[in-house]
CSV table of C-alpha atoms in Angstrom, one decimal:
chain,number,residue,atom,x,y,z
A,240,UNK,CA,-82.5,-25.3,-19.8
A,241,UNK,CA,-83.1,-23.7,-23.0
A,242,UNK,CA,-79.4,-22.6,-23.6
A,243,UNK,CA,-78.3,-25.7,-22.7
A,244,UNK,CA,-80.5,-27.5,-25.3
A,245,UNK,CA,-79.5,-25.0,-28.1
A,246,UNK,CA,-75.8,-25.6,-27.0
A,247,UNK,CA,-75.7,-29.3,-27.6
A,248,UNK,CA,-77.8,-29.1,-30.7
A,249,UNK,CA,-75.1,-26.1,-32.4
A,250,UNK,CA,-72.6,-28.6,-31.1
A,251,UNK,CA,-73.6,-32.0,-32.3
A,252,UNK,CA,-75.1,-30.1,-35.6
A,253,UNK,CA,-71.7,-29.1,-35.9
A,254,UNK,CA,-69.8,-31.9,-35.6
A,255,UNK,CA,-71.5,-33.8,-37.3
A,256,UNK,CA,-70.9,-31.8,-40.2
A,257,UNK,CA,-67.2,-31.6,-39.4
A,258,UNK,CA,-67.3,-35.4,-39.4
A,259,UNK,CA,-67.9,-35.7,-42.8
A,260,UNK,CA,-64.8,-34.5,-44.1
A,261,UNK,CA,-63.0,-36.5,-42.4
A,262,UNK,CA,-60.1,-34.2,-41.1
A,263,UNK,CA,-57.9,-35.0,-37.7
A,264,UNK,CA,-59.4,-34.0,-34.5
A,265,UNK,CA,-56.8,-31.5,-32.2
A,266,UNK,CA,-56.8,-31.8,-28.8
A,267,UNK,CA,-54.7,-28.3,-26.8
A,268,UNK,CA,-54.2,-27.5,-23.7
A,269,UNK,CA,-54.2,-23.4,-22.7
A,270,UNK,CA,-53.0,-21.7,-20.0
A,271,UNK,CA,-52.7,-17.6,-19.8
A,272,UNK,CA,-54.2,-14.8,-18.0
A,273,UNK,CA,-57.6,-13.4,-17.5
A,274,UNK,CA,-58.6,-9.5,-17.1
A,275,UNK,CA,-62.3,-7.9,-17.1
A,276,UNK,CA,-63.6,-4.2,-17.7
A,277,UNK,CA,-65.5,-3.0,-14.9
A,278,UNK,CA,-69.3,-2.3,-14.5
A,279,UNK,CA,-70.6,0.7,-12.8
A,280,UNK,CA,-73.3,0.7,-9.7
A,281,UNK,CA,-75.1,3.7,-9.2
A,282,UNK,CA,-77.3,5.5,-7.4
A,283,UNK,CA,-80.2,8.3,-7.3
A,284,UNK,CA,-77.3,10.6,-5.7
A,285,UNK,CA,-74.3,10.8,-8.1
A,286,UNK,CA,-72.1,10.6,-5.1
A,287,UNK,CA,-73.5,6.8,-4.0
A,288,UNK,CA,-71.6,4.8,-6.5
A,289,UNK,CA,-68.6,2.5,-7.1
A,290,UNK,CA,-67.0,-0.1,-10.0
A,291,UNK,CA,-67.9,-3.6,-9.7
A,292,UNK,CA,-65.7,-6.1,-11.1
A,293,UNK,CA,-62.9,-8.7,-10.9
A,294,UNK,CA,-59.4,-8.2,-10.4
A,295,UNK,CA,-56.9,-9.8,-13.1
A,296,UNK,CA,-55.9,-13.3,-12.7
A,297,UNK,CA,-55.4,-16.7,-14.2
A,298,UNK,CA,-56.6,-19.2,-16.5
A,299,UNK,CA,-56.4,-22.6,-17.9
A,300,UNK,CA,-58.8,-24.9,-19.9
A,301,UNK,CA,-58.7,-27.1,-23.0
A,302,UNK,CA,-59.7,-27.2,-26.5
A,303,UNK,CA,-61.3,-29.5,-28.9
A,304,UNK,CA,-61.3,-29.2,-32.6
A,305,UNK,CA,-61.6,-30.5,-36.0
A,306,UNK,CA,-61.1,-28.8,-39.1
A,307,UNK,CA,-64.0,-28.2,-41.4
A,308,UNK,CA,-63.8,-26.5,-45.1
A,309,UNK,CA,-60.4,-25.6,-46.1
A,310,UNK,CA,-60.9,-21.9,-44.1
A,311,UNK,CA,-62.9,-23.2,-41.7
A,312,UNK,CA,-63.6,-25.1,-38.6
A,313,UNK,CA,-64.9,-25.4,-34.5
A,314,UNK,CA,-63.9,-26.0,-31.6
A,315,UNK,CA,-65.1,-26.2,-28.2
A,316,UNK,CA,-63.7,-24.9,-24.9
A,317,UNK,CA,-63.6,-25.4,-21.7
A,318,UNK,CA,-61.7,-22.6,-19.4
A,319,UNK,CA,-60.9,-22.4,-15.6
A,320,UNK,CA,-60.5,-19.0,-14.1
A,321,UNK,CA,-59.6,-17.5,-10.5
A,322,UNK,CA,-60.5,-14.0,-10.7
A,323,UNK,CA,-61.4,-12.7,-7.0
A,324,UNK,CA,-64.4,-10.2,-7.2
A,325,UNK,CA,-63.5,-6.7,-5.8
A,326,UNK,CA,-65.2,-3.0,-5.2
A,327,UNK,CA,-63.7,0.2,-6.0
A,328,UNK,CA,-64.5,3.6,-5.7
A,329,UNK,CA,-64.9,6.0,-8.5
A,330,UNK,CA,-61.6,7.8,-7.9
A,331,UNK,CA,-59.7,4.6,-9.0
A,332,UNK,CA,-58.9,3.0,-5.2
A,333,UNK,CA,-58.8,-0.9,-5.8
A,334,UNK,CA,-59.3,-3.6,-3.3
A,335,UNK,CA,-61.9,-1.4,-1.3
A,336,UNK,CA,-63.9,-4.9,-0.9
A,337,UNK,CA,-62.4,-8.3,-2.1
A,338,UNK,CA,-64.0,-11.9,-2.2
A,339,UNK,CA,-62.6,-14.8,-3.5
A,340,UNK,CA,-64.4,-16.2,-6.7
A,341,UNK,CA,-63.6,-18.3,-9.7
A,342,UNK,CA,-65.9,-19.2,-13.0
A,343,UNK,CA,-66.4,-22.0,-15.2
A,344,UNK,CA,-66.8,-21.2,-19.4
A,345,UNK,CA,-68.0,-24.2,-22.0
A,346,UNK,CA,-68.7,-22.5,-25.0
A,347,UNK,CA,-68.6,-23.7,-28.9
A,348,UNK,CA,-67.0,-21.5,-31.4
A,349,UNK,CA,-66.7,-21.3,-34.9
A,350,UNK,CA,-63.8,-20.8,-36.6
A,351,UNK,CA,-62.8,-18.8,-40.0
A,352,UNK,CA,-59.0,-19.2,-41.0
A,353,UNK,CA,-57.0,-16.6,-43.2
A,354,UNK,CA,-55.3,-19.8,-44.6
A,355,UNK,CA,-56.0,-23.0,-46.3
A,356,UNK,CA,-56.1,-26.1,-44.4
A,357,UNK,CA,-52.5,-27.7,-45.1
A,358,UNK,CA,-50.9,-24.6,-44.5
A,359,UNK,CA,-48.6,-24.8,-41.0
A,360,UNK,CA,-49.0,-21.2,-40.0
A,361,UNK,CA,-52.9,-20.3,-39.3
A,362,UNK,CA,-54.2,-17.3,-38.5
A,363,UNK,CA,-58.1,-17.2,-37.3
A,364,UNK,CA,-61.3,-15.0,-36.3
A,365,UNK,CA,-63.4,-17.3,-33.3
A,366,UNK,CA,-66.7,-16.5,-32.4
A,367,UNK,CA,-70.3,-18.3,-30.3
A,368,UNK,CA,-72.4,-19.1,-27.7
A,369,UNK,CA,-71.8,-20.3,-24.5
A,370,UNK,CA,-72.4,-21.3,-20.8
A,371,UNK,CA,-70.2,-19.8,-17.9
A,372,UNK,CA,-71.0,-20.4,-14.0
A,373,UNK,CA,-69.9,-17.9,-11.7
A,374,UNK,CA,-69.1,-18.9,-8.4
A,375,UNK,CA,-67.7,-17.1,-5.4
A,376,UNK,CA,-65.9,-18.7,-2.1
A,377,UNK,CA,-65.3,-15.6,0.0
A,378,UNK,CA,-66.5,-15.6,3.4
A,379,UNK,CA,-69.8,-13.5,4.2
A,380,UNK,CA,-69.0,-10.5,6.6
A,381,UNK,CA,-71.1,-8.4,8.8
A,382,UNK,CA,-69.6,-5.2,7.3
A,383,UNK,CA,-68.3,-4.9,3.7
A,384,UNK,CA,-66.3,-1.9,2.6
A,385,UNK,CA,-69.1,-0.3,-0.2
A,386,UNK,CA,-72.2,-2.0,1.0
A,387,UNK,CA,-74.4,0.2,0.9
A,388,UNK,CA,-74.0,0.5,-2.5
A,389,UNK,CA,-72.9,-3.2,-3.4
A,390,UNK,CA,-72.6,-6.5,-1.3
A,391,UNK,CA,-70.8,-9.4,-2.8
A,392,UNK,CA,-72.5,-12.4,-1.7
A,393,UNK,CA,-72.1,-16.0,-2.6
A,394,UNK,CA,-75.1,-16.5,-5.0
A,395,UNK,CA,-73.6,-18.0,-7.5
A,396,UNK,CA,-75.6,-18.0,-10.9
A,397,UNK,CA,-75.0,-19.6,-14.6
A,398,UNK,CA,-75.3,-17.0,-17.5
A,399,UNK,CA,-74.9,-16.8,-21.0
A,400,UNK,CA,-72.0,-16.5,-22.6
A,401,UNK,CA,-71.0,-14.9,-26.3
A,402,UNK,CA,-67.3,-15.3,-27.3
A,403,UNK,CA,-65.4,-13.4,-29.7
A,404,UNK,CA,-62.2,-13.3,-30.7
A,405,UNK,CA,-59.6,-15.0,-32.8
A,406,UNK,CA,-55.6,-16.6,-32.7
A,407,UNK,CA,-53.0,-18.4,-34.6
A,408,UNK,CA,-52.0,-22.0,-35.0
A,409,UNK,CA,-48.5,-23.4,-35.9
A,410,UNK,CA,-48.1,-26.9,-36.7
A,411,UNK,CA,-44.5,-27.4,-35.8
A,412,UNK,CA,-44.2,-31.0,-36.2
A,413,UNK,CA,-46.9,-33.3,-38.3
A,414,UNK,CA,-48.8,-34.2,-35.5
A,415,UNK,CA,-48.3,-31.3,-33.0
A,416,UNK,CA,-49.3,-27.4,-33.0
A,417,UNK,CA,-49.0,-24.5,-30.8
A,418,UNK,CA,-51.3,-21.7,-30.5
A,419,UNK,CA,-52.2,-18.3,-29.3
A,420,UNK,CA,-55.6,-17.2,-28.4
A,421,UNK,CA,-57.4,-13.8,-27.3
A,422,UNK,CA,-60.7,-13.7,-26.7
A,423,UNK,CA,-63.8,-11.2,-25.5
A,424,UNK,CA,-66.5,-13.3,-23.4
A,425,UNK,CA,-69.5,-11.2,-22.6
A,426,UNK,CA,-72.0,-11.8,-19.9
A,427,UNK,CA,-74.8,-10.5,-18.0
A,428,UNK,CA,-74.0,-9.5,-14.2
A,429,UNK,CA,-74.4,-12.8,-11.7
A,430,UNK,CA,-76.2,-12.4,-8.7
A,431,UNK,CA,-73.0,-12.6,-6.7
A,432,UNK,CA,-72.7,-8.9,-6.8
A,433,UNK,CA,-76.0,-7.8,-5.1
A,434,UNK,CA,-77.4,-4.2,-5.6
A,435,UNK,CA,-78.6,-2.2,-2.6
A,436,UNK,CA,-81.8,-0.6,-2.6
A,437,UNK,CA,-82.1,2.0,-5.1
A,438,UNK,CA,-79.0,1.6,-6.6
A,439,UNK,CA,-78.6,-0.1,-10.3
A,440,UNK,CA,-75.7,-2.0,-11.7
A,441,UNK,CA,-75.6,-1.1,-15.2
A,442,UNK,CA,-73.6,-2.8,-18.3
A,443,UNK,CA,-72.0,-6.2,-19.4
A,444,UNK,CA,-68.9,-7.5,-18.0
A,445,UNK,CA,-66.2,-8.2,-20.9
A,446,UNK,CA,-63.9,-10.9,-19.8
A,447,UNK,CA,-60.6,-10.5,-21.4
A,448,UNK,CA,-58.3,-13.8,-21.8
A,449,UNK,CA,-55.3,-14.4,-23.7
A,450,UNK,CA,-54.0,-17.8,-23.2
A,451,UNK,CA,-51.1,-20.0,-25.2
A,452,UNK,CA,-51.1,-23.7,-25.8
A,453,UNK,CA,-49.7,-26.6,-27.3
A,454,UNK,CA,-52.0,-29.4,-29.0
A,455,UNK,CA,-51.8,-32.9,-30.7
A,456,UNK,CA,-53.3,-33.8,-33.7
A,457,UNK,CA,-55.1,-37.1,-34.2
């Protein structure tokens, strides 16, 4: 509850502020593709362990902004992924275990542009909090490849997010703009992937996502 407090206060705080200059709200929509770096489960005997992840898949979501200063602005975002969770071993076999999953992101960033604001090409660093809610839709099985070292398990969880990253806008036509985005969204591990006994999960996951868009200005 707390996050969620200090999410809408950063976000009505910073609109607000954005509100007073009076510039044109942007409206985008994004679509692109979505990769993370694995996390490593472990054991007491080096041999009892495996990668914990997600394999690569898609993504689509929306974006809000309005420009601030003349280098800099927010936006927030909303992104829709479908990344099925999976378990490997440490020689580098994929798909040892698979379950379907997707994940919800809202986060708020702030952005600082290389340009001023009536230039059409701008380039941008993006970075700040956020929400994402992991959810997995695989069906439970009696025997999972890997669990006695992981189980993945439908216990989906909310954690925080941190996003960091940065694109470029193009504003085309007076009231329209395309864009490219990358971004890094870090997390703590959901409960969907469930240690065994005696083993530990250790790291972040690092969700990777480059999308492209188009937006309207208004």
């Amino acid at each position: 509850m707390r996050i969620v407090l200090m999410l809408a206060a950063v976000g009505v705080i910073g609109a607000s502020a954005r509100a007073q200059s009076g510039d044109k709200w942007e409206i985008s929509g994004l679509g692109g593709v979505s990769m993370y770096r694995d996390v490593t489960a472990s054991g007491t005997n080096p041999n009892r362990s495996a990668k914990a992840g997600f394999f690569n898949g898609a993504a689509a979501g929306v974006a809000l902004s309005q420009g601030g200063g003349q280098h800099w602005g927010g936006e927030f975002h909303y992104l829709f992924q479908t990344n099925n969770m999976r378990l490997r071993s440490p020689t580098g076999e994929t798909g040892a275990a698979n379950f379907n999953a997707r994940s919800h992101s809202l986060h708020y960033d702030v952005l600082l542009y290389a340009t001023r604001r009536d230039s059409r090409l701008r380039p941008y660093i993006a970075g700040g909090p956020g929400l994402k809610l992991y959810q997995a839709s695989g069906a439970e099985t009696a025997f999972q490849p890997l669990s006695d070292i992981v189980v993945l398990s439908r216990r989906n969880q909310t954690k925080f997010l941190v996003s960091g990253g940065g694109g470029v806008k193009f504003r085309f036509l007076k009231n329209a703009v395309i864009r490219a985005d990358f971004r890094d969204y870090v997390t703590g591990i959901p409960k969907n992937f469930a240690a065994f006994p005696g083993v530990r999960l250790s790291g972040q996951f690092h969700n990777f996502v480059v999308t492209g868009g188009v937006g309207v200005v208004f």
